[in-house]
Short mmCIF file of C-alpha atoms and ligand atoms in Angstrom, two decimals:
data_model
loop_
_atom_site.label_atom_id
_atom_site.label_comp_id
_atom_site.label_asym_id
_atom_site.label_seq_id
_atom_site.Cartn_x
_atom_site.Cartn_y
_atom_site.Cartn_z
CA MET R 1 4.26 -47.32 8.69
CA LYS R 2 7.63 -48.74 7.68
CA GLU R 3 9.11 -45.92 5.62
CA THR R 4 8.70 -42.26 5.94
CA LYS R 5 6.93 -40.40 3.19
CA TYR R 6 8.22 -37.02 2.10
CA ILE R 7 5.98 -34.24 0.73
CA PHE R 8 7.52 -31.01 -0.59
CA VAL R 9 5.52 -27.89 -0.96
CA THR R 10 6.83 -25.18 -3.35
CA GLY R 11 5.32 -22.05 -4.51
CA GLY R 12 5.27 -20.08 -7.79
CA VAL R 13 3.94 -16.85 -9.38
CA ALA R 14 3.83 -14.76 -6.23
CA SER R 15 4.73 -14.89 -2.53
CA SER R 16 2.20 -14.86 0.29
CA LEU R 17 -0.10 -17.36 -1.39
CA GLY R 18 -0.37 -19.45 1.85
CA LYS R 19 2.01 -22.34 1.32
CA GLY R 20 2.00 -22.61 5.03
CA ILE R 21 -1.78 -23.01 5.21
CA ILE R 22 -1.71 -25.56 2.51
CA SER R 23 1.15 -27.50 4.12
CA SER R 24 -0.84 -27.42 7.44
CA SER R 25 -4.09 -28.49 5.73
CA ILE R 26 -2.42 -31.43 4.09
CA GLY R 27 -0.76 -32.22 7.49
CA LYS R 28 -4.06 -32.02 9.23
CA LEU R 29 -5.87 -34.36 6.86
CA LEU R 30 -3.12 -37.02 7.06
CA GLN R 31 -2.86 -36.70 10.75
CA ALA R 32 -6.68 -37.19 10.99
CA ARG R 33 -6.24 -40.54 9.31
CA GLY R 34 -4.00 -41.61 12.09
CA TYR R 35 -0.57 -40.87 10.65
CA LYS R 36 2.22 -39.20 12.54
CA VAL R 37 2.87 -36.06 10.67
CA THR R 38 5.32 -33.23 11.08
CA ILE R 39 5.91 -30.13 8.89
CA GLN R 40 9.25 -28.36 8.37
CA LYS R 41 10.15 -25.02 6.78
CA PHE R 42 13.14 -24.08 4.80
CA ASP R 43 13.80 -20.29 4.55
CA PRO R 44 16.08 -19.28 1.77
CA TYR R 45 17.62 -16.34 3.62
CA ILE R 46 21.16 -16.11 5.04
CA ASN R 47 20.21 -15.33 8.68
CA ILE R 48 20.85 -18.14 10.93
CA ASP R 49 17.37 -17.81 12.28
CA PRO R 50 14.56 -15.28 12.16
CA GLY R 51 15.30 -14.10 15.73
CA THR R 52 17.27 -10.93 14.62
CA LEU R 53 14.82 -10.12 11.81
CA ASN R 54 12.67 -7.01 11.96
CA PRO R 55 8.98 -7.97 12.55
CA TYR R 56 8.00 -5.05 10.23
CA GLU R 57 9.62 -7.04 7.30
CA HIS R 58 9.06 -10.67 8.36
CA GLY R 59 6.16 -10.76 10.70
CA GLU R 60 6.36 -12.29 14.17
CA CYS R 61 9.22 -14.47 15.29
CA TYR R 62 7.71 -17.81 16.59
CA VAL R 63 9.26 -19.62 19.43
CA THR R 64 9.23 -23.40 19.83
CA VAL R 65 9.04 -25.22 23.23
CA ASP R 66 12.78 -26.28 22.75
CA GLY R 67 13.70 -22.54 22.56
CA HIS R 68 14.22 -22.03 18.76
CA GLU R 69 13.45 -18.72 17.26
CA ALA R 70 11.47 -19.74 14.09
CA ASP R 71 9.52 -18.48 11.10
CA LEU R 72 5.86 -17.68 11.88
CA ASP R 73 4.68 -20.62 9.68
CA LEU R 74 5.58 -22.95 12.43
CA GLY R 75 2.80 -21.23 14.40
CA HIS R 76 0.35 -22.39 11.70
CA TYR R 77 1.75 -25.93 11.77
CA GLU R 78 1.23 -26.04 15.58
CA ARG R 79 -2.21 -24.38 15.54
CA PHE R 80 -3.44 -26.73 12.86
CA LEU R 81 -1.90 -30.01 14.07
CA SER R 82 -1.66 -29.35 17.89
CA ILE R 83 1.85 -30.67 17.74
CA HIS R 84 5.14 -29.30 19.06
CA THR R 85 7.70 -28.27 16.43
CA ALA R 86 11.39 -27.91 17.30
CA LYS R 87 14.72 -26.59 15.93
CA GLU R 88 14.79 -29.28 13.24
CA ASN R 89 11.44 -27.95 11.80
CA ASN R 90 12.90 -24.62 10.70
CA LEU R 91 16.16 -24.23 8.62
CA THR R 92 17.57 -21.29 6.79
CA THR R 93 20.12 -21.11 4.14
CA GLY R 94 22.41 -19.39 6.65
CA ARG R 95 22.29 -22.47 9.04
CA ILE R 96 22.84 -24.86 6.11
CA TYR R 97 25.96 -22.98 5.06
CA LYS R 98 27.08 -22.60 8.64
CA SER R 99 26.94 -26.28 9.25
CA VAL R 100 28.82 -27.02 6.07
CA ILE R 101 31.38 -24.28 6.71
CA ASP R 102 31.98 -25.56 10.38
CA LYS R 103 32.55 -29.07 8.97
CA GLU R 104 34.99 -27.63 6.44
CA ARG R 105 36.97 -25.80 9.11
CA ARG R 106 37.04 -29.01 11.26
CA GLY R 107 38.50 -30.72 8.36
CA ASP R 108 35.69 -33.22 7.80
CA TYR R 109 35.83 -32.86 3.96
CA LEU R 110 39.65 -33.89 3.87
CA GLY R 111 40.70 -31.19 1.51
CA ARG R 112 38.03 -31.57 -1.07
CA THR R 113 36.45 -28.52 -2.86
CA ILE R 114 33.25 -27.64 -1.12
CA GLN R 115 30.43 -26.76 -3.62
CA VAL R 116 26.80 -26.15 -3.70
CA VAL R 117 26.26 -29.46 -5.35
CA PRO R 118 26.78 -31.90 -3.63
CA HIS R 119 27.76 -30.34 -0.32
CA ILE R 120 25.08 -27.81 0.40
CA THR R 121 22.48 -29.91 -1.32
CA ASP R 122 23.57 -32.96 0.86
CA GLU R 123 23.22 -30.86 3.99
CA ILE R 124 19.59 -29.88 2.86
CA LYS R 125 18.80 -33.51 2.20
CA ARG R 126 20.28 -34.60 5.44
CA ASN R 127 17.95 -32.20 7.31
CA VAL R 128 14.89 -33.32 5.39
CA MET R 129 15.59 -36.82 6.15
CA LEU R 130 16.56 -36.27 9.72
CA LEU R 131 13.01 -35.98 11.01
CA GLY R 132 11.99 -39.20 9.28
CA ASN R 133 15.04 -41.14 10.33
CA ARG R 134 15.35 -39.85 13.85
CA TYR R 135 11.80 -39.29 14.99
CA LYS R 136 10.07 -41.82 12.80
CA PHE R 137 7.30 -39.69 11.50
CA ASP R 138 5.07 -41.30 8.82
CA PHE R 139 4.95 -38.04 6.89
CA VAL R 140 7.43 -35.19 6.74
CA ILE R 141 6.03 -32.24 4.90
CA THR R 142 8.72 -29.79 3.81
CA GLU R 143 7.69 -26.34 2.81
CA ILE R 144 10.21 -24.47 0.80
CA GLY R 145 10.03 -20.60 1.40
CA GLY R 146 10.28 -18.15 -1.30
CA THR R 147 9.07 -18.55 -4.96
CA VAL R 148 10.34 -20.78 -7.65
CA GLY R 149 12.64 -18.82 -9.89
CA ASP R 150 14.38 -17.10 -7.02
CA ILE R 151 18.08 -17.42 -7.10
CA GLU R 152 18.02 -18.45 -3.36
CA SER R 153 15.73 -21.30 -4.05
CA LEU R 154 17.89 -23.22 -6.50
CA PRO R 155 19.76 -25.44 -4.07
CA TYR R 156 16.49 -26.48 -2.44
CA LEU R 157 14.91 -27.43 -5.84
CA GLU R 158 18.03 -29.32 -6.76
CA SER R 159 17.75 -31.17 -3.38
CA ILE R 160 14.05 -31.95 -4.20
CA ARG R 161 15.09 -33.31 -7.64
CA GLN R 162 17.63 -35.65 -6.11
CA LEU R 163 15.30 -36.89 -3.34
CA LYS R 164 12.49 -37.52 -5.73
CA TRP R 165 14.87 -39.60 -7.83
CA GLU R 166 16.22 -41.49 -4.70
CA LEU R 167 12.89 -42.04 -2.95
CA GLY R 168 10.67 -42.84 -5.86
CA GLN R 169 7.06 -43.11 -4.65
CA ASN R 170 7.99 -41.98 -1.22
CA ALA R 171 8.60 -38.47 -2.30
CA LEU R 172 6.01 -36.10 -3.78
CA CYS R 173 5.94 -32.38 -4.81
CA VAL R 174 2.91 -30.19 -4.38
CA HIS R 175 3.25 -26.91 -6.16
CA LEU R 176 1.13 -23.89 -5.24
CA THR R 177 0.50 -21.24 -7.90
CA TYR R 178 -1.89 -18.26 -8.40
CA VAL R 179 -4.60 -17.96 -11.07
CA PRO R 180 -5.32 -14.20 -11.54
CA TYR R 181 -8.59 -12.88 -12.67
CA LEU R 182 -8.43 -10.06 -15.33
CA ALA R 183 -11.42 -7.95 -14.73
CA ALA R 184 -11.18 -6.19 -18.08
CA ALA R 185 -11.19 -9.37 -20.06
CA GLY R 186 -13.49 -11.12 -17.51
CA GLU R 187 -11.04 -14.11 -17.43
CA LEU R 188 -9.07 -16.34 -15.34
CA LYS R 189 -5.60 -16.75 -16.43
CA THR R 190 -3.51 -19.89 -16.39
CA LYS R 191 -0.33 -18.66 -18.11
CA PRO R 192 1.40 -17.63 -14.90
CA THR R 193 0.88 -21.17 -13.56
CA GLN R 194 2.16 -22.71 -16.86
CA HIS R 195 5.29 -20.54 -16.61
CA SER R 196 5.85 -21.41 -12.99
CA VAL R 197 5.55 -25.13 -13.66
CA LYS R 198 8.04 -24.73 -16.50
CA GLU R 199 10.47 -23.00 -14.16
CA LEU R 200 10.19 -25.86 -11.79
CA GLN R 201 10.54 -28.42 -14.56
CA SER R 202 13.72 -26.60 -15.74
CA ALA R 203 15.12 -27.40 -12.30
CA GLY R 204 14.34 -30.99 -12.99
CA VAL R 205 11.34 -31.11 -10.71
CA GLN R 206 7.96 -32.34 -12.02
CA PRO R 207 5.18 -31.43 -9.62
CA ASP R 208 2.84 -34.18 -8.74
CA ILE R 209 -0.11 -32.05 -7.57
CA LEU R 210 -0.96 -28.49 -8.35
CA VAL R 211 -2.85 -26.24 -5.93
CA LEU R 212 -4.24 -23.23 -7.60
CA ARG R 213 -4.88 -20.12 -5.39
CA THR R 214 -7.85 -18.28 -6.80
CA GLU R 215 -10.57 -15.72 -5.83
CA HIS R 216 -13.05 -17.15 -8.31
CA GLU R 217 -14.32 -20.79 -8.79
CA LEU R 218 -12.16 -22.64 -11.36
CA SER R 219 -13.99 -24.49 -14.05
CA LEU R 220 -13.30 -28.12 -14.87
CA SER R 221 -12.06 -27.03 -18.47
CA LEU R 222 -9.57 -24.65 -16.91
CA ARG R 223 -8.27 -27.46 -14.66
CA LYS R 224 -8.03 -29.71 -17.63
CA LYS R 225 -6.11 -27.07 -19.51
CA VAL R 226 -3.60 -26.69 -16.63
CA ALA R 227 -3.35 -30.49 -16.24
CA LEU R 228 -2.60 -30.85 -20.01
CA PHE R 229 0.12 -28.03 -20.12
CA CYS R 230 1.76 -29.12 -16.95
CA ASN R 231 2.01 -32.86 -17.23
CA VAL R 232 -0.24 -33.35 -14.16
CA GLU R 233 -3.31 -35.70 -13.81
CA GLU R 234 -6.59 -33.84 -13.94
CA HIS R 235 -7.65 -34.86 -10.39
CA SER R 236 -4.28 -33.64 -9.21
CA VAL R 237 -5.24 -30.02 -10.12
CA VAL R 238 -7.07 -28.55 -7.08
CA GLN R 239 -8.22 -25.13 -6.27
CA SER R 240 -7.66 -23.20 -3.12
CA ILE R 241 -10.34 -20.56 -3.21
CA ASP R 242 -10.38 -17.69 -0.69
CA ALA R 243 -12.15 -18.79 2.38
CA PRO R 244 -13.78 -16.84 5.20
CA THR R 245 -11.18 -18.20 7.57
CA ILE R 246 -7.97 -20.21 6.99
CA TYR R 247 -9.35 -22.94 9.22
CA GLU R 248 -11.88 -23.87 6.42
CA VAL R 249 -8.88 -24.82 4.01
CA PRO R 250 -8.43 -28.47 5.29
CA LEU R 251 -12.05 -29.21 4.54
CA LEU R 252 -11.94 -27.50 1.11
CA MET R 253 -8.92 -29.65 0.39
CA GLN R 254 -10.65 -32.78 1.69
CA ALA R 255 -13.80 -31.98 -0.51
CA GLN R 256 -11.49 -32.20 -3.61
CA ASP R 257 -9.89 -35.64 -2.39
CA LEU R 258 -6.47 -34.03 -2.04
CA ASP R 259 -5.54 -36.43 0.87
CA VAL R 260 -6.77 -39.38 -1.20
CA THR R 261 -4.71 -38.29 -4.31
CA ILE R 262 -1.59 -38.08 -2.07
CA LEU R 263 -2.17 -41.44 -0.44
CA LYS R 264 -2.72 -43.06 -3.92
CA LYS R 265 0.32 -41.46 -5.38
CA MET R 266 2.39 -42.58 -2.49
CA GLY R 267 1.17 -46.15 -2.66
CA LEU R 268 -0.72 -46.07 0.62
CA PRO R 269 -4.20 -47.62 1.21
CA VAL R 270 -7.05 -44.94 1.01
CA GLY R 271 -9.02 -46.68 3.81
CA GLU R 272 -11.69 -44.69 5.78
CA THR R 273 -12.26 -40.95 5.56
CA PRO R 274 -10.31 -38.90 8.14
CA GLN R 275 -11.66 -38.20 11.66
CA MET R 276 -12.33 -34.48 11.11
CA ALA R 277 -15.16 -34.30 13.59
CA PRO R 278 -13.59 -32.11 16.15
CA TRP R 279 -12.35 -29.81 13.54
CA ARG R 280 -15.76 -29.51 11.98
CA ALA R 281 -17.31 -29.02 15.29
CA PHE R 282 -14.89 -25.97 15.92
CA LEU R 283 -15.80 -24.57 12.50
CA ASP R 284 -19.52 -24.87 13.11
CA ARG R 285 -19.02 -23.05 16.33
CA ARG R 286 -16.74 -20.50 14.66
CA ARG R 287 -19.36 -19.86 11.90
CA LYS R 288 -22.10 -19.05 14.50
CA ALA R 289 -19.81 -16.99 16.62
CA GLU R 290 -18.82 -14.86 13.54
CA GLN R 291 -22.34 -13.85 13.13
CA THR R 292 -22.51 -12.17 16.59
CA GLU R 293 -21.86 -8.60 17.13
CA PRO R 294 -18.01 -8.03 17.19
CA LEU R 295 -16.26 -7.61 20.40
CA HIS R 296 -13.47 -5.12 19.96
CA ILE R 297 -10.14 -5.81 21.55
CA ALA R 298 -7.38 -3.24 21.26
CA LEU R 299 -3.87 -4.47 20.44
CA VAL R 300 -1.49 -1.75 21.61
CA GLY R 301 1.92 -2.15 19.96
CA LYS R 302 4.37 -0.48 17.48
CA TYR R 303 4.56 -3.04 14.67
CA ASP R 304 1.95 -1.88 12.26
CA LEU R 305 1.83 -5.07 10.29
CA GLN R 306 -0.85 -7.79 10.67
CA ASP R 307 1.69 -10.60 10.65
CA ALA R 308 3.84 -8.97 13.38
CA TYR R 309 1.34 -10.19 16.08
CA LYS R 310 0.09 -13.26 14.23
CA SER R 311 -0.19 -15.62 17.20
CA ILE R 312 -1.88 -13.12 19.48
CA ARG R 313 -4.41 -12.34 16.70
CA GLU R 314 -5.06 -16.06 16.26
CA ALA R 315 -5.23 -16.78 20.02
CA LEU R 316 -7.73 -13.96 20.52
CA SER R 317 -9.81 -15.08 17.52
CA GLN R 318 -9.81 -18.73 18.76
CA ALA R 319 -10.78 -17.54 22.30
CA GLY R 320 -13.60 -15.69 20.61
CA THR R 321 -14.94 -18.84 19.05
CA TYR R 322 -14.79 -20.70 22.41
CA ASN R 323 -16.78 -17.78 23.94
CA ASP R 324 -19.29 -17.85 21.08
CA ARG R 325 -18.39 -14.41 20.09
CA LYS R 326 -16.79 -12.68 17.07
CA VAL R 327 -13.52 -10.97 18.13
CA GLU R 328 -12.28 -7.95 16.22
CA VAL R 329 -8.68 -7.17 16.90
CA ASP R 330 -8.09 -3.44 16.51
CA PHE R 331 -4.38 -2.47 16.23
CA VAL R 332 -3.61 0.73 18.18
CA ASN R 333 -0.27 2.24 17.32
CA SER R 334 1.29 3.04 20.77
CA GLU R 335 3.72 5.52 19.11
CA LYS R 336 0.60 7.77 18.50
CA LEU R 337 -0.98 7.48 21.92
CA THR R 338 -0.98 10.43 24.44
CA GLU R 339 -2.94 11.29 27.51
CA ALA R 340 -4.91 13.65 25.25
CA ASN R 341 -6.12 11.12 22.77
CA ILE R 342 -6.26 7.92 24.83
CA GLU R 343 -9.94 8.07 25.60
CA LYS R 344 -10.81 8.37 21.93
CA ALA R 345 -8.34 5.71 20.88
CA LEU R 346 -9.60 3.15 23.19
CA LYS R 347 -13.47 4.09 22.75
CA GLY R 348 -15.51 0.95 22.43
CA MET R 349 -12.63 -1.45 23.24
CA ALA R 350 -13.89 -4.21 25.54
CA GLY R 351 -10.36 -5.33 26.38
CA ILE R 352 -6.76 -4.23 25.77
CA VAL R 353 -3.79 -6.27 25.02
CA ILE R 354 -0.32 -4.73 25.45
CA GLY R 355 1.82 -6.43 23.00
CA PRO R 356 5.46 -7.72 23.28
CA GLY R 357 8.28 -5.91 21.70
CA PHE R 358 11.90 -4.54 21.97
CA GLY R 359 13.37 -1.14 22.39
CA GLU R 360 12.24 2.21 23.52
CA ARG R 361 9.98 3.31 20.66
CA GLY R 362 6.23 3.34 21.41
CA ILE R 363 6.78 2.72 25.14
CA PRO R 364 5.36 6.04 26.47
CA GLY R 365 1.99 5.23 24.64
CA LYS R 366 1.88 1.79 26.23
CA PHE R 367 2.07 3.45 29.80
CA VAL R 368 -0.71 5.71 28.87
CA ALA R 369 -2.90 2.77 27.70
CA ILE R 370 -2.03 0.69 30.80
CA GLN R 371 -2.92 3.56 33.16
CA TYR R 372 -6.10 4.13 31.35
CA ALA R 373 -7.05 0.45 31.60
CA ARG R 374 -6.01 0.18 35.29
CA THR R 375 -7.78 3.31 36.37
CA HIS R 376 -10.96 2.59 34.26
CA ASP R 377 -10.93 -1.15 35.16
CA ILE R 378 -10.91 -2.36 31.57
CA PRO R 379 -9.71 -5.94 31.11
CA CYS R 380 -6.02 -5.70 30.21
CA PHE R 381 -3.50 -8.38 29.23
CA GLY R 382 0.12 -7.58 29.12
CA ILE R 383 2.41 -10.02 27.18
CA CYS R 384 6.21 -10.02 27.81
CA LEU R 385 7.26 -6.35 27.18
CA GLY R 386 3.59 -5.68 27.85
CA MET R 387 3.92 -7.19 31.27
CA GLN R 388 7.04 -5.33 32.02
CA CYS R 389 5.33 -2.11 31.01
CA MET R 390 2.48 -2.97 33.43
CA ALA R 391 5.11 -3.28 36.23
CA ILE R 392 6.76 0.01 35.28
CA GLU R 393 3.57 1.94 35.05
CA PHE R 394 2.55 0.64 38.51
CA ALA R 395 5.91 1.70 39.90
CA ARG R 396 5.69 5.05 38.53
CA ASN R 397 2.00 5.87 39.22
CA VAL R 398 1.19 3.86 42.33
CA LEU R 399 4.66 3.25 44.17
CA GLY R 400 5.50 6.81 43.42
CA TYR R 401 8.90 6.13 41.55
CA SER R 402 8.40 8.52 38.61
CA ASP R 403 11.76 7.55 37.24
CA ALA R 404 11.12 3.77 37.33
CA ASN R 405 12.04 1.92 34.20
CA SER R 406 13.56 -1.18 32.58
CA ARG R 407 17.24 -1.24 32.18
CA GLU R 408 16.48 -1.86 28.46
CA MET R 409 15.04 1.60 27.98
CA ASP R 410 17.32 3.39 30.59
CA GLU R 411 20.64 1.91 31.60
CA LYS R 412 20.96 4.21 34.46
CA THR R 413 17.48 4.25 35.90
CA PRO R 414 17.60 4.50 39.80
CA HIS R 415 14.54 2.35 40.10
CA ASN R 416 15.26 -0.67 37.90
CA VAL R 417 11.98 -2.56 38.54
CA ILE R 418 12.84 -4.51 35.28
CA ASP R 419 16.43 -5.53 34.95
CA ILE R 420 18.68 -7.84 32.94
CA MET R 421 19.81 -11.17 34.48
CA GLU R 422 23.33 -11.25 35.69
CA GLU R 423 24.49 -13.92 33.25
CA GLN R 424 23.17 -12.00 30.19
CA LYS R 425 25.09 -8.84 30.98
CA SER R 426 28.37 -9.80 29.29
CA ILE R 427 26.79 -11.11 25.99
CA THR R 428 27.30 -8.99 23.03
CA ASN R 429 26.21 -11.34 20.29
CA MET R 430 22.54 -10.41 19.66
CA GLY R 431 21.48 -13.80 18.15
CA GLY R 432 19.89 -16.25 20.49
CA THR R 433 21.05 -14.64 23.77
CA MET R 434 17.64 -14.62 25.44
CA ARG R 435 15.62 -16.72 27.77
CA LEU R 436 14.04 -18.79 25.16
CA GLY R 437 11.65 -21.66 25.12
CA ALA R 438 9.52 -23.41 27.69
CA TYR R 439 10.06 -22.87 31.39
CA GLU R 440 8.01 -24.06 34.33
CA CYS R 441 5.88 -21.72 36.45
CA VAL R 442 3.90 -22.27 39.58
CA LEU R 443 0.76 -20.35 39.92
CA GLN R 444 -0.61 -19.08 43.21
CA LYS R 445 -3.88 -20.89 44.27
CA GLY R 446 -6.81 -18.55 44.23
CA SER R 447 -5.23 -15.99 41.67
CA LYS R 448 -7.10 -15.21 38.49
CA ALA R 449 -4.33 -16.81 36.53
CA TYR R 450 -4.69 -19.96 38.47
CA LYS R 451 -8.42 -20.04 37.98
CA ALA R 452 -8.01 -19.50 34.23
CA TYR R 453 -5.64 -22.48 33.92
CA GLY R 454 -7.30 -24.61 36.48
CA LYS R 455 -3.93 -25.93 37.69
CA GLU R 456 -0.86 -25.02 39.58
CA HIS R 457 2.07 -26.17 37.33
CA ILE R 458 2.32 -24.78 33.98
CA GLN R 459 4.98 -24.54 31.24
CA GLU R 460 5.09 -21.59 28.81
CA ARG R 461 7.46 -20.18 26.26
CA HIS R 462 9.73 -17.28 26.65
CA ARG R 463 11.61 -14.83 24.58
CA HIS R 464 13.19 -12.00 26.49
CA ARG R 465 16.27 -10.75 28.15
CA TYR R 466 14.90 -8.62 30.93
CA GLU R 467 13.09 -9.69 34.05
CA PHE R 468 11.12 -8.31 36.95
CA ASN R 469 13.37 -7.27 39.70
CA ASN R 470 12.58 -9.27 42.85
CA LEU R 471 14.00 -6.49 45.05
CA TYR R 472 10.74 -4.63 44.50
CA LYS R 473 8.49 -7.59 45.00
CA GLU R 474 7.29 -6.77 48.52
CA GLU R 475 6.50 -3.19 47.71
CA TYR R 476 4.43 -4.22 44.63
CA GLU R 477 2.53 -6.85 46.80
CA ALA R 478 1.87 -4.39 49.54
CA ALA R 479 0.43 -1.84 47.10
CA GLY R 480 -1.88 -4.34 45.31
CA MET R 481 0.10 -5.86 42.28
CA LYS R 482 0.61 -9.50 43.11
CA CYS R 483 3.26 -11.75 41.71
CA VAL R 484 1.16 -14.93 41.26
CA GLY R 485 3.28 -16.85 38.87
CA ILE R 486 6.96 -17.82 39.85
CA ASN R 487 9.49 -19.96 38.17
CA PRO R 488 10.32 -22.50 40.87
CA GLU R 489 13.92 -22.89 39.97
CA SER R 490 15.04 -19.37 39.50
CA ASP R 491 12.44 -17.61 41.51
CA LEU R 492 11.77 -15.27 38.57
CA VAL R 493 8.39 -13.52 38.36
CA GLU R 494 6.40 -14.93 35.48
CA VAL R 495 2.86 -13.58 36.00
CA VAL R 496 1.70 -10.31 37.85
CA GLU R 497 -1.97 -9.34 38.40
CA ILE R 498 -4.10 -6.86 40.28
CA PRO R 499 -6.79 -9.04 41.86
CA THR R 500 -9.03 -6.10 42.84
CA LEU R 501 -9.53 -5.37 39.16
CA LYS R 502 -11.80 -7.26 36.78
CA TRP R 503 -8.92 -8.76 34.78
CA PHE R 504 -5.52 -7.28 34.80
CA ILE R 505 -2.86 -9.84 34.16
CA GLY R 506 0.68 -9.69 32.80
CA THR R 507 2.86 -12.58 31.78
CA GLN R 508 6.54 -12.56 31.21
CA PHE R 509 5.97 -15.47 28.87
CA HIS R 510 4.18 -15.72 25.56
CA PRO R 511 1.05 -17.73 26.02
CA GLU R 512 -0.01 -16.96 22.41
CA TYR R 513 2.45 -19.44 20.98
CA SER R 514 0.64 -22.38 22.46
CA SER R 515 -3.01 -21.61 21.61
CA THR R 516 -4.33 -24.08 19.00
CA VAL R 517 -7.51 -24.52 17.04
CA LEU R 518 -8.57 -27.53 19.25
CA ASN R 519 -6.89 -26.42 22.52
CA PRO R 520 -7.39 -22.61 22.84
CA HIS R 521 -5.22 -21.06 25.44
CA PRO R 522 -6.91 -20.75 28.87
CA LEU R 523 -5.63 -17.23 29.60
CA PHE R 524 -6.95 -15.83 26.22
CA VAL R 525 -10.28 -17.65 26.75
CA SER R 526 -10.52 -16.18 30.23
CA PHE R 527 -9.45 -12.72 29.14
CA VAL R 528 -12.05 -12.60 26.24
CA LYS R 529 -14.75 -13.87 28.67
CA ALA R 530 -13.90 -11.06 31.05
CA SER R 531 -14.01 -8.57 28.24
CA ILE R 532 -17.46 -9.83 27.13
CA ASP R 533 -18.65 -9.63 30.81
CA ALA R 534 -17.27 -6.03 31.24
CA ALA R 535 -18.76 -4.83 27.91
CA SER R 536 -22.25 -6.15 28.79
CA GLU R 537 -21.91 -4.64 32.39
CA ALA R 538 -21.08 -1.30 30.82
CA SER R 539 -24.04 -1.34 28.36
CA VAL R 540 -26.71 -1.99 31.04
N1 LIG Z 601 12.33 -6.47 25.28
C1 LIG Z 601 11.96 -7.20 26.46
C2 LIG Z 601 13.02 -8.14 26.96
O1 LIG Z 601 13.86 -8.45 26.22
C3 LIG Z 601 10.71 -8.03 26.10
C4 LIG Z 601 10.78 -9.01 24.95
C5 LIG Z 601 9.38 -9.38 24.39
O2 LIG Z 601 8.46 -8.72 24.56
N2 LIG Z 601 9.46 -10.64 23.69
O3 LIG Z 601 12.99 -8.63 28.04
#
């Protein structure tokens, strides 16, 4: 395709309507037609990136292969499209302003007054166009975070207005709203949608397509009414009804010809229907798997918010489908775990995931859970901080160093089995000071991790400051915890396992970030399989 097409996705009425899922679904349908597609997210907050944001407030921080700490919506984009996103795929108001202010300090503006329009909007537009110009995507889908009407969104809407004017048919706006059902009146209400579109229009942006989130089927007459009031064609009003899984959404959109409408509006040939066969096959398998008796997996962590472990939950759920089993992830708050209640807390759990995280809080409970899993031979998967806790628990209870710890939790621990890398010690700026992004790892042949991957050389994403202390490596190995994954350049330990147990593996990296719908992550698939096997052994 000669020219890149730009699709903007905005949202109104309420947050959390699933703009990320709609953006991903549109992307999937276009990708399935053979187009090169990427998706970008603009977050209207002032932070430079979400790396320093509390997961309680904002959900997980997603990490791209090129080492960017990003919004969790990028995880949806990668899971749906099986693409790699990068730094350019996630921008914040903070980064836009920083770049403009840096230019101003350098004198690039030659003494002119710097204003929101045109300087901030130009910087936003430059970042939208960058993906098309530099990487030659056929489609760049830009999701605007927040809700129309927020003060923070205004510069983004102004940028869309300008781009729609400049790009003509090559730009299009999809607006997502919500149609509430008033039980007392027994009616679905379109007024919030009308108001939201008015708000968008008052910023000079006319939406081309409206996607209405709803819990009930929307009638044709309701859609006609919305079309009439909002200056949108009837077939450009589509519904996004609650689905049993988010992975159904691309097909629900396809059934309403959303992809065809987009192509027509952008002056592209409609051609043949998209190649969604692999996606459909996944969904068929998933629907069957969801009928089975749930396999309970405990997710031990301190962030009591669904989105805080989004990628882990999705990776487990996908691994369930590929094992033809429904996986139920049960959050277990590590802050509440003690030796006295651990048996009850983990009752009925076929496997245990020890989650990633930062700081001291909730750590003692993780040790209790790990010790329980290790001594009862329950499949256990430690991720990042989870892996570090596995190493500390082993040092305390097997190697006999009762004061062993990570320097993150205890600066002065005499047995620093987890320690900070030399070069990180002097850094005081908390943003982006970690080992971030993909690093190579060589797996030891014959190990369980190697068997799961089926290969020796892997690349996985990192997000941490602390590392396994190699001074203790020999002691660990002699006592039965093996270091089976090593970074070939730095010699840092990436994977530990206890081979005599059914499945006890800890990874310093985050495998969850690279599990996608069509390419589930081998470690999660193998962990869920081991949990199924262990559960069925226990029941005979
Ligand atoms: N807090 C640990 C570190 O910085 C682990 C981080 C994580 O789990 N992502 O090394």
